[in-house]
PDB file of C-alpha atoms and ligand atoms in Angstrom:
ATOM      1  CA  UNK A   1     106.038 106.858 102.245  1.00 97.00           C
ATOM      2  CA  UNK A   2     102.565 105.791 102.835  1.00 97.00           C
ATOM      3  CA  UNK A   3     103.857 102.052 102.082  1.00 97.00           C
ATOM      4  CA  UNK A   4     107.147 100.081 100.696  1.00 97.00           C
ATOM      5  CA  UNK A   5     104.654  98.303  98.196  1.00 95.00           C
ATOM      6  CA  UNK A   6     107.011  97.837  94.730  1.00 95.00           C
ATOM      7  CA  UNK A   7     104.707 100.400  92.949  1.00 94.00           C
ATOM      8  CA  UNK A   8     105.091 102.649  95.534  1.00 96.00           C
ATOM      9  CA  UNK A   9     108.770 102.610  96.650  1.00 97.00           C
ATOM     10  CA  UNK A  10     110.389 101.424  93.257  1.00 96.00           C
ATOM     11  CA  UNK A  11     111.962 105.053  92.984  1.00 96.00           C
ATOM     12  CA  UNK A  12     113.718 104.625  96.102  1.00 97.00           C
ATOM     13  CA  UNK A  13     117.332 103.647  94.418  1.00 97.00           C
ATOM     14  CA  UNK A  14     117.300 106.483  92.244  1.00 97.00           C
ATOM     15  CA  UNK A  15     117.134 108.523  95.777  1.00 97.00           C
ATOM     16  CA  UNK A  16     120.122 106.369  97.466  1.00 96.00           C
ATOM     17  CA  UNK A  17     120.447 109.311 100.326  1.00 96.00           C
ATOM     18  CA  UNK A  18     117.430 109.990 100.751  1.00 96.00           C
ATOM     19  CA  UNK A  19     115.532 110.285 104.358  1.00 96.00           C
ATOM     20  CA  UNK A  20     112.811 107.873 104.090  1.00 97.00           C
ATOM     21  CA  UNK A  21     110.128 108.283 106.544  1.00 98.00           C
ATOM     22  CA  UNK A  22     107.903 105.810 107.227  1.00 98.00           C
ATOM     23  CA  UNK A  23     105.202 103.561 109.847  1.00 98.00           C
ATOM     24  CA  UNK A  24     107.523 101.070 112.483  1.00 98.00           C
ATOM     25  CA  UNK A  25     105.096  98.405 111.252  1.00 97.00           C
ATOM     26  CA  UNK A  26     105.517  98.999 107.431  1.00 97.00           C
ATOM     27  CA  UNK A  27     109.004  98.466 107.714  1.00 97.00           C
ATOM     28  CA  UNK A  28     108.521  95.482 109.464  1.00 96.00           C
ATOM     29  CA  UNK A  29     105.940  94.475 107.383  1.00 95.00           C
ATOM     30  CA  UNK A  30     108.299  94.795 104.749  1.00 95.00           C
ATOM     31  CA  UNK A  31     110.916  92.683 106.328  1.00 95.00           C
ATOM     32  CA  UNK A  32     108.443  89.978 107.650  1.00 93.00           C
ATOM     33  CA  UNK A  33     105.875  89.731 105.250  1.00 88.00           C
ATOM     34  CA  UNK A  34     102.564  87.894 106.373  1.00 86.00           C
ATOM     35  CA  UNK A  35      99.241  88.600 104.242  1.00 80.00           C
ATOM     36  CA  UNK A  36      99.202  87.560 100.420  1.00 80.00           C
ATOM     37  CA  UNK A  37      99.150  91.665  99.991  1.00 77.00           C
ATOM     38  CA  UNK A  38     102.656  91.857 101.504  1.00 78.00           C
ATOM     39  CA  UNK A  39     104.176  89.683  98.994  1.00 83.00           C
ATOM     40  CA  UNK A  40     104.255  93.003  97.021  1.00 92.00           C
ATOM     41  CA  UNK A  41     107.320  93.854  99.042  1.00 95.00           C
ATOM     42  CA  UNK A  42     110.162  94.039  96.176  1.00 95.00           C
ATOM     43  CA  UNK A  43     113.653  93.723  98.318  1.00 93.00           C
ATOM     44  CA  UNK A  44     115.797  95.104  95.337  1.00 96.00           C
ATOM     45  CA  UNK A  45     114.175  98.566  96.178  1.00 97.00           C
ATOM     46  CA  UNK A  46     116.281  98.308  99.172  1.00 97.00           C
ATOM     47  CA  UNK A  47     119.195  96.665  98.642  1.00 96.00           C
ATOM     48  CA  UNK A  48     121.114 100.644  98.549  1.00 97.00           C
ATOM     49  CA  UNK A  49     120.248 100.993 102.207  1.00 97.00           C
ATOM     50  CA  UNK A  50     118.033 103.929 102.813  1.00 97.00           C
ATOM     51  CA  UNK A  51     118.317 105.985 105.509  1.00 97.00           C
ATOM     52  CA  UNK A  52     115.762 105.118 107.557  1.00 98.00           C
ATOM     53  CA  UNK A  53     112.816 107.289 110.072  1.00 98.00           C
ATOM     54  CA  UNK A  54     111.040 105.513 111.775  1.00 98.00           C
ATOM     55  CA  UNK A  55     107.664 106.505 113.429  1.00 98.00           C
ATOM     56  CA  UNK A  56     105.170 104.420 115.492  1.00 95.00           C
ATOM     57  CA  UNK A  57     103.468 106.823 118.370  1.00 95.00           C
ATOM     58  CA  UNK A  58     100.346 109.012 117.577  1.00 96.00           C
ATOM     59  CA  UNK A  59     101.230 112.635 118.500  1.00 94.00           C
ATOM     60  CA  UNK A  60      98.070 114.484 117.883  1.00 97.00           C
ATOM     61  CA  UNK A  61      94.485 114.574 116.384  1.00 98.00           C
ATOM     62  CA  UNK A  62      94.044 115.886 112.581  1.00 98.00           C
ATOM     63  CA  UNK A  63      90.517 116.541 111.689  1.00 97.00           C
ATOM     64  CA  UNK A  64      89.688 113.354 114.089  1.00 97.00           C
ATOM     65  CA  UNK A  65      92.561 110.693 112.637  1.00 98.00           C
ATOM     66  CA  UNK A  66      95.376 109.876 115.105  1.00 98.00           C
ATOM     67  CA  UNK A  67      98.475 111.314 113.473  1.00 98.00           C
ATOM     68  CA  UNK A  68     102.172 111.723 113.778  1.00 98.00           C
ATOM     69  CA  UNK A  69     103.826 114.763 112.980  1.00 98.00           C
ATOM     70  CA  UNK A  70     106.988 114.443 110.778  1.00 97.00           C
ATOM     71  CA  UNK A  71     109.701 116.628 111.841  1.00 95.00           C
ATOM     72  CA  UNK A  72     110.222 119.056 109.291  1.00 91.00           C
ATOM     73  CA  UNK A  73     108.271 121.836 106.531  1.00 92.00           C
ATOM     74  CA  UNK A  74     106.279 121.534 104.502  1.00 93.00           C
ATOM     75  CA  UNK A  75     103.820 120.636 107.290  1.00 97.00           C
ATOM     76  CA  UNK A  76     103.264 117.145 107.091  1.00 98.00           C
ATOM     77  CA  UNK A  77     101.598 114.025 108.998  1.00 98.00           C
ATOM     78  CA  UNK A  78     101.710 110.300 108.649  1.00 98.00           C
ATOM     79  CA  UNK A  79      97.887 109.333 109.432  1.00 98.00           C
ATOM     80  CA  UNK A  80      98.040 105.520 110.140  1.00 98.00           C
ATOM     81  CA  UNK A  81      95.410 104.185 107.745  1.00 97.00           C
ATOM     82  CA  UNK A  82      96.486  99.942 108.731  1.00 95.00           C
ATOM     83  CA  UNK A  83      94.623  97.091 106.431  1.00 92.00           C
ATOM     84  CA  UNK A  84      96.287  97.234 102.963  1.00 91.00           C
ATOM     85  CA  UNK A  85      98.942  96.430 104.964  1.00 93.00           C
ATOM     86  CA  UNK A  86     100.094  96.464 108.197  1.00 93.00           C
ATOM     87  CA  UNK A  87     101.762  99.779 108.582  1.00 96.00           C
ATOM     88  CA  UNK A  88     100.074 101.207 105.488  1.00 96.00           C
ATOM     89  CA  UNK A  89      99.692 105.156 106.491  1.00 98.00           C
ATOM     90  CA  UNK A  90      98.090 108.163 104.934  1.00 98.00           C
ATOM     91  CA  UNK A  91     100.243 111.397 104.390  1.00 98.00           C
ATOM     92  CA  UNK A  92      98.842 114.897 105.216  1.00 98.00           C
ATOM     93  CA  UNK A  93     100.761 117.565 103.627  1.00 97.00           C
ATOM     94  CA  UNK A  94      99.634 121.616 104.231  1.00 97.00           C
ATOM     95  CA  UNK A  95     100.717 123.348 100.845  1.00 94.00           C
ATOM     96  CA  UNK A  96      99.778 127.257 100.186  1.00 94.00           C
ATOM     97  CA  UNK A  97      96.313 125.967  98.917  1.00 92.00           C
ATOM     98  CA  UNK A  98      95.547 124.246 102.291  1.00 96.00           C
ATOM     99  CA  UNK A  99      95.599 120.628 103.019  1.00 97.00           C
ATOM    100  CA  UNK A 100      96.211 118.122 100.545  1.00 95.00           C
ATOM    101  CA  UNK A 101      95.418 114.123 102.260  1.00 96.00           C
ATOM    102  CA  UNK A 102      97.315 111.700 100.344  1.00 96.00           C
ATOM    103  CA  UNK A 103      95.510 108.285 101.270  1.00 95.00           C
ATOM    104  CA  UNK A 104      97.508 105.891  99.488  1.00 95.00           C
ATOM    105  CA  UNK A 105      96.354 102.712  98.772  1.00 93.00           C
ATOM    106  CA  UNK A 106      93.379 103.002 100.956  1.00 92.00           C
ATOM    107  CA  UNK A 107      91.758 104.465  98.352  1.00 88.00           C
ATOM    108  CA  UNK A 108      90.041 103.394  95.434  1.00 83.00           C
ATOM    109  CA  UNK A 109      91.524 104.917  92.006  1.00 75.00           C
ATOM    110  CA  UNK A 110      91.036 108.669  91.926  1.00 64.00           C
ATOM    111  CA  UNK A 111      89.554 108.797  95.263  1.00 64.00           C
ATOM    112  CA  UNK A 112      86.373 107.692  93.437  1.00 68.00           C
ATOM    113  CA  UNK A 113      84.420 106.076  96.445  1.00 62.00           C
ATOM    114  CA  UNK A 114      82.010 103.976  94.313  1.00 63.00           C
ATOM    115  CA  UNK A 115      84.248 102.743  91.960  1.00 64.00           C
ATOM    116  CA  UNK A 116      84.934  99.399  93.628  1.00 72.00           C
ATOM    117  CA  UNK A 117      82.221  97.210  95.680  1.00 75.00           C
ATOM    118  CA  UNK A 118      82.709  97.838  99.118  1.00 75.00           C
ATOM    119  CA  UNK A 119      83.594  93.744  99.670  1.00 76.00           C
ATOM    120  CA  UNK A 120      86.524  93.979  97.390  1.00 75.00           C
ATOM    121  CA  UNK A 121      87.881  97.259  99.027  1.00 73.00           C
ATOM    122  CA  UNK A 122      88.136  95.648 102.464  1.00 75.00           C
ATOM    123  CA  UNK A 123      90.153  92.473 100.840  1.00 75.00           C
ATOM    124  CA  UNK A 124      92.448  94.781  98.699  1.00 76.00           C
ATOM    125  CA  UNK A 125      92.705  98.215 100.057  1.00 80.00           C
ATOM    126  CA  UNK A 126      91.857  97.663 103.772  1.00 82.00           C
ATOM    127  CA  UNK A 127      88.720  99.053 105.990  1.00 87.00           C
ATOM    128  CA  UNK A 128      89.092 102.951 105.430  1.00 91.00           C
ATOM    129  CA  UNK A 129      86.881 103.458 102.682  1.00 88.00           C
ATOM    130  CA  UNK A 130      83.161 104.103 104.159  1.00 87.00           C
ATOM    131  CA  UNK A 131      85.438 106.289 106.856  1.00 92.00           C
ATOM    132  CA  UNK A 132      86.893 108.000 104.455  1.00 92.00           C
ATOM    133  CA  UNK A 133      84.290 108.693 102.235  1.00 89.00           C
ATOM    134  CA  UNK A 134      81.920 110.248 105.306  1.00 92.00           C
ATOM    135  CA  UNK A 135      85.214 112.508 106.160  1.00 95.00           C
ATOM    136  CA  UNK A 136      85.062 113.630 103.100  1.00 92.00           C
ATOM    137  CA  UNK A 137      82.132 114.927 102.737  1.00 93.00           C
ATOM    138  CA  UNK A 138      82.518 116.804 106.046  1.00 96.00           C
ATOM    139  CA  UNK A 139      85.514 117.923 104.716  1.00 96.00           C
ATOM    140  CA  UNK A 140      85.488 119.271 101.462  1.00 94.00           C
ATOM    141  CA  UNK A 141      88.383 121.671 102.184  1.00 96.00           C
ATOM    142  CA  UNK A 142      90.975 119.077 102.226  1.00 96.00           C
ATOM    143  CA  UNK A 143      92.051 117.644  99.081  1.00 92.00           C
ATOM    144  CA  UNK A 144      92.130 113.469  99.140  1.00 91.00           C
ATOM    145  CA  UNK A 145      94.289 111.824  96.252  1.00 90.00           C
ATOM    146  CA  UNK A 146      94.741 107.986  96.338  1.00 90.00           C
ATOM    147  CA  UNK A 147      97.741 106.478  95.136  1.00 89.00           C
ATOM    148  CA  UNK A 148      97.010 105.514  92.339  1.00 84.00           C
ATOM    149  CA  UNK A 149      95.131 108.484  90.060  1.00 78.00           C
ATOM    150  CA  UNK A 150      94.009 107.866  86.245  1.00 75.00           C
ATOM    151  CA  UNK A 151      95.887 110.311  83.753  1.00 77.00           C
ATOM    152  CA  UNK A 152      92.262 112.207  83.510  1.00 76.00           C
ATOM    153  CA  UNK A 153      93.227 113.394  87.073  1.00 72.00           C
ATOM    154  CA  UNK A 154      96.203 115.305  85.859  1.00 73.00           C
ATOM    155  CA  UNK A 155      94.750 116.570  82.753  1.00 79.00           C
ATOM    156  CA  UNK A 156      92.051 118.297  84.211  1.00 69.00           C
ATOM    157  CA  UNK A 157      91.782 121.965  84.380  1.00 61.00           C
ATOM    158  CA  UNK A 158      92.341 122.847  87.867  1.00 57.00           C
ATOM    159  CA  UNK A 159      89.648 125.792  87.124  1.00 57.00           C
ATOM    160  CA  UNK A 160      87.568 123.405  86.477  1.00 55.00           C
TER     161      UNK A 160
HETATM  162 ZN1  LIG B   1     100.019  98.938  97.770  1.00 90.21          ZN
END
């Protein structure tokens, strides 16, 4: 999970046995909720008890982010991402078409860097944004989605 936000982690229940792997200081984020962006926590998605991973130690360097690799295949690493909330994380996931960098909420919609003043990023989606957006550029091989992507997104042709 990149966060336990109630748009996020709402599916959780319908998963009851599910692994969930996630950032130390999400879950306690979760648990002790701070910033007015916290109160977005929705307890009910947890009441089933999930099975719990916990991570909070960077492991290794991908493409320059600290990042902790998740034990099992498909390839994947949480890439802590902390401001839209505490223990917010990006997820980097290597699929037969390369890498694909899931950033969450620390992302405008669609990924589109100039959709939102920059002001209003930092207060809702956290610092990562002019980062980001300078990554991507030098990265153009790696696929960024945000967490929250317009229907266009899925429409489009991917030959496009
Ligand atoms: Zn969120």
């Amino acid at each position: 999970m990149t966060h336990l936000h109630f748009d996020h982690a709402g599916g959780l229940p319908d998963f009851p046995h599910a692994q969930v792997h996630v950032h130390r200081r999400e879950y306690e984020s979760m648990l002790r909720p701070r910033h007015p962006l916290e109160l977005a926590y929705d307890r009910a998605d947890f009441a089933h008890g999930p099975l719990w991973t916990l991570y909070d130690r960077p492991d290794e360097d991908w493409f320059g982010f600290e990042a902790i690799r998740l034990p099992f295949e498909p390839e994947m690493l949480l890439i802590p991402l902390f401001g839209h909330t505490r223990g917010h994380c990006g997820v980097a996931i290597r699929d037969d078409a390369g890498w694909l960098f899931q950033c969450g909420d620390a992302l405008p919609t669609n990924a589109e860097f100039e959709l939102t003043p920059n002001w209003l990023n930092r207060l809702a989606i956290g610092p990562h944004v002019p980062r980001l957006q300078g990554w991507a550029s030098d990265h153009p091989e790696v696929r960024l989605l945000a967490g929250h992507m317009r229907q266009s997104f899925f429409d489009a042709d991917p030959q496009d």
